[in-house]
Amino acid sequence: MNKWEELDKKYIWHPFTQMKGWVENPQLVIERGDGVKLYDTEGRSYYDGISSLWVNIHGHHRKEIDDAVKAQLDKIAHSTLLGLINQPSAEFAEKLVEITPEGLNKVFYSDDGSTAVEAAVKIAFQYWQFKGKPEKQQFINLGDSYHGDTVGAVSVGNIDVFHKVYKPLLFATKKMTCPSFYHSNLGFKTEQEFLDYLLKELDEYLAENADKVAAMIIEPLVQAAAGMLMQPKGYIKGVRELTKKYGVLLIVDEVATGFGRTGKLFACEHEGVLPDMMCMSKGITGGYLPLGATMVTDEIYNAFLGEPEEYKTFYHGHSYTGNPLACAAGLAGLEIFAKDKVIENLPPKMAVIEKYMERFSQMQFVGNARQCGMLAGIELMYDKEKKVPFKPELLIAGGICQTARKYGLIVRNIGDVIIFMPPLASTAQQIEEMLGMLEQAMQEVFAEIAAGSKTDFSDPCAF
């Protein structure tokens, strides 16, 4: 054990990690990154198959972003937005308004995805107070939804393993059916039938209860932290139409799906959805620095305008709101999108992922391999015909992720779903190599299972 691992195990409490297993097992110490690879302190290299938890878009040690951050650092690292302005946050806000769906003309900065959602929830609640409809306080969310880990964001989430222990702290919401056809147990034969059911369910609820609903929040196209659950085509468009029909705000959480992950800059673009609010983070700075943003329409922003004695101020903020270093990184990242034609160059890369998802689907212990653009999830299943899962304590997916490291690939799992989300900067050949490594790891573990070998994959950092 090197000194960094020793210090880590002595002092650090890791996120989403059972620390007992963490301390008992050897761990990687990452020293540096370059392009789409990470390097540990022993000199070994690994493909970053999860973009350092979904944040890295343009690769590590990207010169353009490095230079932008260094240049800003020579001026100032941080100054508050409470009563002051800084140049990078103003310029970045202008660019965000330009690239996001029409109508989102104001930017509220925060620190990460959770705080971006937290701000959106509070804005939606307060908006209706100012519009003379204080009874509109309820939020609608989706089954198996995840929107972050602060209390408001957890309240609008619905993943029991993450959230149930906190229920006494949370406000109540109305949960709609999880829009994943693969995981639906409702007996529908086609996705169209399922889509019709989902939209009818929402329509009927809003027809009776819209007068008490402040907003609906959704992750468009993909529920990422739920295990890359894909939604039927037409779902987000239908949700937008219904929320508009009944006068309910629509909040889209593009923290995981934004900045090119689905094949377009934002997932909303696939169905022409114009939300009332949009939450962003993760790839917003190219994976360099923490930053969140909540975009809102002029209608919402204007409701908060008033005289001091009216107390219409949005009393919410963060010490590092609009941090100049983070905004400088974000500006440089957007320039790379344009210069490198990032979105235009995604189709060949997505085609490689699609090819492997089809191949993985044929494997004995893969129940479903699904993809949306540059996001993919491989769901493992003991008996795919009967949809019988592996016993959770076996941690099969975690074992495959650990095995993949010896082939040179870092990936993570959520339960028994292996998540693959490489940097957008990856070439088609690099993605081919990454998925080839993952296939080797899966074959190795599956062979042990088929042979009846003892499977003890105690991955302490599996979700």
Coordinates of C-alpha atoms in Angstrom, one line a residue:
M1 CA 0.0 0.0 0.0
N2 CA 1.5 3.4 -1.0
K3 CA 1.3 6.4 1.2
W4 CA -1.6 8.0 -0.7
E5 CA -3.8 4.9 -0.3
E6 CA -2.8 4.8 3.3
L7 CA -3.8 8.4 3.9
D8 CA -7.0 7.9 1.9
K9 CA -8.1 4.9 4.0
K10 CA -7.2 6.7 7.2
Y11 CA -9.0 10.0 6.6
I12 CA -11.5 10.0 3.6
W13 CA -15.1 9.0 3.5
H14 CA -15.9 8.2 -0.2
P15 CA -19.3 8.8 -1.9
F16 CA -21.7 5.9 -2.5
T17 CA -19.1 3.6 -1.0
Q18 CA -19.3 1.0 1.8
M19 CA -16.2 2.0 3.6
K20 CA -15.7 -1.3 5.4
G21 CA -15.1 -3.1 2.1
W22 CA -13.1 -0.1 0.7
V23 CA -10.6 -0.2 3.6
E24 CA -10.2 -4.0 3.4
N25 CA -9.5 -4.1 -0.4
P26 CA -6.6 -2.7 -2.5
Q27 CA -7.6 0.5 -4.4
L28 CA -6.3 2.4 -7.4
V29 CA -4.6 5.7 -6.9
I30 CA -5.0 7.9 -10.0
E31 CA -2.0 10.2 -10.6
R32 CA -2.8 11.9 -13.9
G33 CA -5.0 11.9 -17.0
D34 CA -4.3 12.4 -20.7
G35 CA -6.8 12.3 -23.4
V36 CA -9.3 9.5 -22.7
K37 CA -6.9 7.6 -20.4
L38 CA -6.1 7.7 -16.7
Y39 CA -2.8 6.7 -15.2
D40 CA -2.2 5.3 -11.7
T41 CA 0.8 5.7 -9.4
E42 CA 2.2 2.4 -10.7
G43 CA 2.3 3.7 -14.2
R44 CA -0.5 1.6 -15.5
S45 CA -3.0 3.1 -18.0
Y46 CA -6.8 2.7 -18.2
Y47 CA -9.4 3.9 -20.6
D48 CA -11.8 6.2 -18.7
G49 CA -15.0 4.4 -19.7
I50 CA -17.3 6.4 -17.4
S51 CA -15.8 9.9 -18.2
S52 CA -14.8 10.2 -14.5
L53 CA -18.4 9.8 -13.4
W54 CA -20.0 11.2 -16.5
V55 CA -18.3 14.7 -16.4
N56 CA -15.4 14.5 -18.8
I57 CA -16.3 15.3 -22.3
H58 CA -13.3 16.5 -24.2
G59 CA -10.6 14.4 -22.6
H60 CA -8.2 15.0 -19.7
H61 CA -5.4 17.5 -19.8
R62 CA -7.1 19.2 -22.8
K63 CA -4.8 22.1 -23.8
E64 CA -7.6 24.6 -24.7
I65 CA -9.3 24.2 -21.3
D66 CA -6.0 24.1 -19.4
D67 CA -5.0 27.3 -21.1
A68 CA -8.3 29.0 -20.4
V69 CA -8.2 28.1 -16.7
K70 CA -4.5 29.2 -16.4
A71 CA -5.3 32.5 -18.0
Q72 CA -8.2 33.2 -15.7
L73 CA -6.1 32.1 -12.7
D74 CA -3.6 34.9 -13.6
K75 CA -6.5 37.3 -13.2
I76 CA -8.6 36.1 -10.3
A77 CA -9.7 32.6 -9.0
H78 CA -13.0 33.7 -7.5
S79 CA -15.1 36.7 -6.7
T80 CA -18.7 36.6 -5.4
L81 CA -21.8 37.2 -7.5
L82 CA -23.5 38.7 -4.5
G83 CA -23.3 42.4 -5.4
L84 CA -20.5 42.0 -8.0
I85 CA -20.1 40.8 -11.6
N86 CA -17.3 38.8 -13.2
Q87 CA -16.5 38.6 -16.9
P88 CA -16.4 34.8 -17.4
S89 CA -19.8 34.2 -15.7
A90 CA -21.4 36.9 -17.8
E91 CA -19.9 35.6 -21.1
F92 CA -20.7 32.0 -20.3
A93 CA -24.4 32.9 -19.4
E94 CA -24.7 34.5 -22.8
K95 CA -23.4 31.3 -24.5
L96 CA -25.7 29.1 -22.5
V97 CA -28.7 31.1 -23.5
E98 CA -27.6 30.8 -27.1
I99 CA -27.2 27.0 -27.1
T100 CA -30.2 25.9 -24.9
P101 CA -33.8 25.5 -26.1
E102 CA -35.6 28.7 -27.1
G103 CA -37.1 30.7 -24.2
L104 CA -34.5 29.8 -21.5
N105 CA -33.1 33.3 -21.2
K106 CA -31.9 33.6 -17.7
V107 CA -29.1 31.6 -15.8
F108 CA -28.9 30.9 -12.1
Y109 CA -25.5 29.5 -11.3
S110 CA -24.9 26.9 -8.5
D111 CA -22.3 24.3 -7.7
D112 CA -23.4 21.0 -9.2
G113 CA -26.4 19.0 -10.4
S114 CA -28.0 18.5 -7.0
T115 CA -27.9 22.3 -6.3
A116 CA -29.1 23.1 -9.8
V117 CA -32.2 20.9 -9.1
E118 CA -32.6 22.3 -5.6
A119 CA -32.7 25.8 -7.1
A120 CA -35.3 24.8 -9.7
V121 CA -37.6 23.2 -7.1
K122 CA -37.5 26.3 -4.9
I123 CA -38.0 28.7 -7.9
A124 CA -41.0 26.7 -9.1
F125 CA -42.5 26.7 -5.6
Q126 CA -41.9 30.5 -5.1
Y127 CA -43.1 31.3 -8.6
W128 CA -46.6 30.2 -7.9
Q129 CA -46.7 32.2 -4.7
F130 CA -46.0 35.3 -6.7
K131 CA -48.5 34.4 -9.3
G132 CA -51.3 34.3 -6.7
K133 CA -51.7 30.5 -6.7
P134 CA -50.1 29.5 -3.4
E135 CA -52.0 26.2 -3.5
K136 CA -49.8 25.0 -6.3
Q137 CA -47.1 23.3 -4.2
Q138 CA -47.0 19.7 -5.4
F139 CA -44.2 18.2 -7.6
I140 CA -44.7 15.3 -10.0
N141 CA -41.8 13.0 -10.6
L142 CA -41.1 9.6 -12.2
G143 CA -40.7 6.2 -10.6
D144 CA -37.0 5.3 -10.4
S145 CA -36.0 8.9 -10.8
Y146 CA -32.8 10.5 -9.5
H147 CA -32.1 14.2 -9.3
G148 CA -29.3 14.6 -6.8
D149 CA -28.6 14.2 -3.1
T150 CA -29.6 17.4 -1.4
V151 CA -32.9 17.2 0.5
G152 CA -35.0 18.9 -2.1
A153 CA -33.4 16.9 -4.9
V154 CA -33.9 13.7 -3.0
S155 CA -37.6 14.6 -2.4
V156 CA -38.2 14.6 -6.1
G157 CA -36.2 11.3 -6.5
N158 CA -37.6 7.8 -6.3
I159 CA -34.7 5.3 -6.0
D160 CA -35.3 3.5 -2.7
V161 CA -31.7 2.3 -2.2
F162 CA -30.6 5.9 -2.3
H163 CA -33.6 7.6 -0.8
K164 CA -35.7 5.6 1.6
V165 CA -33.7 6.2 4.7
Y166 CA -34.3 9.9 4.3
K167 CA -38.1 9.7 3.9
P168 CA -38.9 11.4 7.2
L169 CA -36.9 14.5 6.0
L170 CA -38.6 14.8 2.6
F171 CA -41.7 16.5 1.2
A172 CA -44.3 14.4 -0.5
T173 CA -44.5 14.2 -4.3
K174 CA -46.8 12.5 -6.8
K175 CA -45.0 9.6 -8.6
M176 CA -45.8 8.7 -12.1
T177 CA -45.0 5.3 -13.7
C178 CA -41.4 4.8 -14.6
P179 CA -41.3 5.2 -18.4
S180 CA -39.1 2.2 -19.1
F181 CA -40.8 -0.4 -21.3
Y182 CA -38.2 -3.0 -20.5
H183 CA -38.9 -2.7 -16.8
S184 CA -42.7 -2.4 -17.1
N185 CA -44.7 -5.2 -15.5
L186 CA -48.0 -3.9 -16.8
G187 CA -48.3 -6.4 -19.6
F188 CA -48.2 -4.1 -22.6
K189 CA -47.1 -5.7 -25.9
T190 CA -45.8 -2.7 -27.7
E191 CA -44.0 0.5 -26.7
Q192 CA -46.8 2.5 -28.3
E193 CA -49.3 0.9 -26.0
F194 CA -47.1 1.7 -23.1
L195 CA -46.6 5.3 -24.2
D196 CA -50.3 5.8 -24.5
Y197 CA -50.8 4.5 -21.0
L198 CA -48.1 6.8 -19.6
L199 CA -49.5 9.9 -21.1
K200 CA -53.1 8.9 -20.2
E201 CA -52.0 8.4 -16.6
L202 CA -50.5 11.9 -16.5
D203 CA -53.4 13.5 -18.4
E204 CA -56.0 12.0 -16.0
Y205 CA -54.0 13.1 -12.9
L206 CA -53.5 16.7 -14.2
A207 CA -57.1 17.0 -15.2
E208 CA -58.1 16.5 -11.6
N209 CA -55.1 18.0 -9.7
A210 CA -53.4 20.6 -11.9
D211 CA -54.6 23.4 -9.5
K212 CA -52.3 22.1 -6.8
V213 CA -49.3 21.0 -9.0
A214 CA -46.3 23.4 -9.2
A215 CA -44.1 21.5 -11.6
M216 CA -43.2 18.1 -13.1
I217 CA -39.5 17.2 -13.2
I218 CA -38.0 14.6 -15.6
E219 CA -34.7 13.4 -17.0
P220 CA -35.4 13.6 -20.7
L221 CA -34.9 10.4 -22.8
V222 CA -32.8 8.5 -20.2
Q223 CA -33.1 8.0 -16.5
A224 CA -29.3 7.6 -16.0
A225 CA -28.8 6.8 -12.3
A226 CA -31.7 4.3 -12.4
G227 CA -29.5 2.2 -14.7
M228 CA -29.8 3.9 -18.1
L229 CA -33.5 3.4 -18.4
M230 CA -34.7 4.5 -21.8
Q231 CA -38.0 6.2 -22.4
P232 CA -40.4 5.6 -25.4
K233 CA -40.1 7.9 -28.3
G234 CA -42.6 10.7 -28.0
Y235 CA -42.7 10.6 -24.2
I236 CA -41.0 13.9 -23.4
K237 CA -42.9 15.7 -26.1
G238 CA -46.2 14.3 -24.7
V239 CA -45.2 15.4 -21.2
R240 CA -44.5 18.9 -22.4
E241 CA -47.8 19.1 -24.2
L242 CA -49.7 18.0 -21.2
T243 CA -47.9 20.2 -18.7
K244 CA -48.5 23.2 -20.9
K245 CA -52.1 22.3 -21.4
Y246 CA -52.7 22.2 -17.6
G247 CA -50.5 25.1 -16.6
V248 CA -47.8 23.1 -14.9
L249 CA -44.2 24.0 -15.1
L250 CA -41.8 21.5 -16.7
I251 CA -38.3 21.1 -15.2
V252 CA -35.9 19.0 -17.3
D253 CA -32.9 17.6 -15.6
E254 CA -30.2 17.5 -18.2
V255 CA -27.3 17.0 -15.7
A256 CA -26.5 13.6 -17.2
T257 CA -28.0 13.9 -20.7
G258 CA -26.8 17.4 -21.6
F259 CA -23.7 18.5 -23.5
G260 CA -23.8 15.9 -26.3
R261 CA -24.4 12.7 -24.3
T262 CA -27.5 11.6 -26.3
G263 CA -26.2 12.6 -29.7
K264 CA -27.5 16.1 -29.6
L265 CA -26.3 19.0 -27.5
F266 CA -29.4 18.5 -25.2
A267 CA -31.8 15.6 -25.0
C268 CA -34.8 18.0 -25.3
E269 CA -33.7 18.7 -28.9
H270 CA -34.7 15.2 -30.0
E271 CA -38.4 16.0 -29.7
G272 CA -38.3 19.7 -29.9
V273 CA -39.2 20.2 -26.3
L274 CA -39.1 23.8 -24.9
P275 CA -39.1 23.4 -21.0
D276 CA -39.8 26.1 -18.5
M277 CA -36.6 25.3 -16.6
M278 CA -33.5 23.2 -17.4
C279 CA -30.9 22.0 -14.9
M280 CA -27.3 21.4 -16.0
S281 CA -24.0 20.3 -14.6
K282 CA -21.5 17.4 -15.1
G283 CA -20.2 18.1 -18.6
I284 CA -20.8 21.9 -18.3
T285 CA -17.1 22.6 -17.6
G286 CA -15.7 19.6 -19.6
G287 CA -15.2 17.8 -16.3
Y288 CA -12.7 20.3 -15.0
L289 CA -14.4 22.2 -12.2
P290 CA -17.7 22.0 -10.3
L291 CA -20.5 24.2 -11.7
G292 CA -24.3 24.0 -12.0
A293 CA -26.8 26.1 -13.9
T294 CA -30.6 26.4 -13.7
M295 CA -32.0 28.0 -16.8
V296 CA -35.4 29.7 -16.7
T297 CA -37.8 31.5 -18.9
D298 CA -38.4 35.3 -18.8
E299 CA -41.9 34.6 -17.5
I300 CA -40.5 32.9 -14.4
Y301 CA -37.7 35.4 -13.9
N302 CA -40.0 38.4 -14.2
A303 CA -42.3 37.0 -11.5
F304 CA -39.5 37.6 -9.0
L305 CA -39.1 41.3 -9.9
G306 CA -40.4 43.9 -7.5
E307 CA -39.7 46.6 -5.0
P308 CA -37.6 45.8 -1.8
E309 CA -40.7 45.9 0.4
E310 CA -42.4 43.2 -1.7
Y311 CA -39.8 40.6 -0.7
K312 CA -39.8 39.0 -4.1
T313 CA -36.1 38.2 -4.1
F314 CA -35.0 34.6 -4.7
Y315 CA -33.3 34.1 -1.3
H316 CA -31.0 31.3 -2.4
G317 CA -27.3 31.3 -3.3
H318 CA -23.9 29.7 -3.0
S319 CA -20.5 31.0 -2.1
Y320 CA -18.9 29.9 -5.3
T321 CA -21.9 30.9 -7.6
G322 CA -20.5 31.8 -11.0
N323 CA -16.9 30.9 -10.2
P324 CA -14.7 32.6 -12.8
L325 CA -12.4 29.5 -13.2
A326 CA -15.3 27.2 -13.8
C327 CA -17.0 29.6 -16.2
A328 CA -13.7 30.0 -18.1
A329 CA -13.5 26.2 -18.4
G330 CA -17.1 26.1 -19.6
L331 CA -16.4 28.7 -22.3
A332 CA -13.4 26.8 -23.6
G333 CA -15.4 23.6 -23.6
L334 CA -18.1 25.2 -25.8
E335 CA -15.5 26.5 -28.2
I336 CA -14.2 22.9 -28.6
F337 CA -17.8 21.7 -29.4
A338 CA -17.8 24.2 -32.3
K339 CA -14.2 23.9 -33.4
D340 CA -14.1 20.1 -33.4
K341 CA -17.6 19.6 -34.6
V342 CA -18.2 17.3 -31.7
I343 CA -21.9 16.6 -32.2
E344 CA -21.5 16.2 -36.0
N345 CA -18.7 13.6 -35.4
L346 CA -20.7 11.4 -32.9
P347 CA -22.6 9.1 -35.3
P348 CA -19.7 6.7 -36.1
K349 CA -18.9 6.4 -32.4
M350 CA -22.5 5.7 -31.5
A351 CA -22.6 3.1 -34.2
V352 CA -19.7 1.2 -32.5
I353 CA -21.6 1.3 -29.2
E354 CA -24.8 0.0 -30.9
K355 CA -22.9 -2.9 -32.5
Y356 CA -21.6 -4.0 -29.1
M357 CA -24.9 -3.6 -27.4
E358 CA -26.4 -5.9 -30.0
R359 CA -23.5 -8.4 -29.4
F360 CA -23.8 -8.2 -25.6
S361 CA -27.6 -8.8 -25.8
Q362 CA -26.8 -12.3 -27.1
M363 CA -24.6 -13.2 -24.1
Q364 CA -26.1 -15.8 -21.7
F365 CA -26.3 -13.6 -18.6
V366 CA -27.2 -10.2 -20.2
G367 CA -30.9 -9.5 -19.9
N368 CA -30.8 -6.2 -21.8
A369 CA -28.2 -4.0 -23.4
R370 CA -29.5 -0.5 -24.1
Q371 CA -28.1 2.7 -25.6
C372 CA -29.0 6.3 -26.2
G373 CA -26.3 8.1 -28.1
M374 CA -23.1 8.0 -26.0
L375 CA -24.8 6.5 -23.0
A376 CA -25.2 2.7 -22.5
G377 CA -26.2 0.2 -19.9
I378 CA -25.7 -3.5 -19.8
E379 CA -28.1 -5.2 -17.4
L380 CA -27.1 -8.6 -16.1
M381 CA -29.6 -11.3 -15.4
Y382 CA -29.2 -14.9 -14.1
D383 CA -32.1 -16.2 -16.2
K384 CA -32.9 -13.7 -19.0
E385 CA -35.9 -15.7 -20.3
K386 CA -37.7 -15.5 -17.0
K387 CA -36.1 -12.2 -16.0
V388 CA -34.6 -13.7 -12.8
P389 CA -31.8 -11.4 -11.5
F390 CA -28.6 -12.4 -9.8
K391 CA -28.7 -12.4 -6.0
P392 CA -27.6 -8.9 -5.0
E393 CA -25.0 -10.1 -2.6
L394 CA -23.0 -11.7 -5.4
L395 CA -22.2 -8.2 -6.9
I396 CA -21.7 -9.7 -10.3
A397 CA -21.7 -6.4 -12.2
G398 CA -19.2 -5.0 -9.7
G399 CA -17.0 -8.0 -10.2
I400 CA -17.0 -7.5 -14.0
C401 CA -16.1 -3.8 -13.4
Q402 CA -13.2 -4.9 -11.2
T403 CA -12.1 -7.5 -13.7
A404 CA -12.2 -5.0 -16.5
R405 CA -9.4 -3.0 -14.8
K406 CA -6.9 -5.7 -15.5
Y407 CA -7.6 -5.4 -19.2
G408 CA -7.2 -1.6 -19.0
L409 CA -10.7 -0.2 -18.6
I410 CA -12.4 1.7 -15.8
V411 CA -16.2 1.3 -15.7
R412 CA -18.8 1.3 -12.9
N413 CA -22.1 -0.3 -12.2
I414 CA -25.4 0.7 -10.7
G415 CA -26.7 -2.5 -9.1
D416 CA -26.5 -5.2 -11.8
V417 CA -26.3 -2.6 -14.7
I418 CA -22.8 -1.9 -16.1
I419 CA -22.6 1.7 -17.2
F420 CA -20.6 2.7 -20.3
M421 CA -20.2 6.4 -20.9
P422 CA -16.9 7.3 -22.6
P423 CA -15.7 10.9 -23.2
L424 CA -17.1 12.4 -26.4
A425 CA -13.5 12.9 -27.5
S426 CA -13.0 9.2 -27.8
T427 CA -12.4 8.0 -31.3
A428 CA -14.5 5.1 -32.8
Q429 CA -11.4 2.9 -32.6
Q430 CA -10.8 3.7 -28.9
I431 CA -14.5 2.9 -28.2
E432 CA -14.0 -0.4 -30.0
E433 CA -11.0 -1.1 -27.8
M434 CA -12.9 -0.2 -24.6
L435 CA -15.9 -2.3 -25.4
G436 CA -13.6 -5.2 -26.4
M437 CA -12.0 -5.0 -22.9
L438 CA -15.4 -5.0 -21.3
E439 CA -16.4 -8.0 -23.4
Q440 CA -13.3 -9.9 -22.2
A441 CA -14.1 -9.1 -18.6
M442 CA -17.8 -10.2 -19.1
Q443 CA -16.7 -13.5 -20.8
E444 CA -14.3 -14.2 -17.9
V445 CA -16.8 -13.8 -15.2
F446 CA -19.6 -15.4 -17.1
A447 CA -17.4 -18.5 -17.7
E448 CA -16.9 -18.8 -13.9
I449 CA -20.6 -18.6 -13.3
A450 CA -21.4 -21.1 -16.0
A451 CA -18.8 -23.5 -14.5
G452 CA -20.3 -23.1 -11.1
S453 CA -17.2 -21.5 -9.7
K454 CA -17.4 -19.6 -6.5
T455 CA -18.3 -16.0 -7.2
D456 CA -17.3 -13.5 -4.5
F457 CA -17.1 -10.1 -6.0
S458 CA -17.0 -7.8 -3.0
D459 CA -16.8 -4.5 -4.8
P460 CA -17.1 -1.9 -2.0
C461 CA -17.8 1.0 -4.4
A462 CA -20.6 -0.6 -6.3
F463 CA -23.8 1.4 -6.2

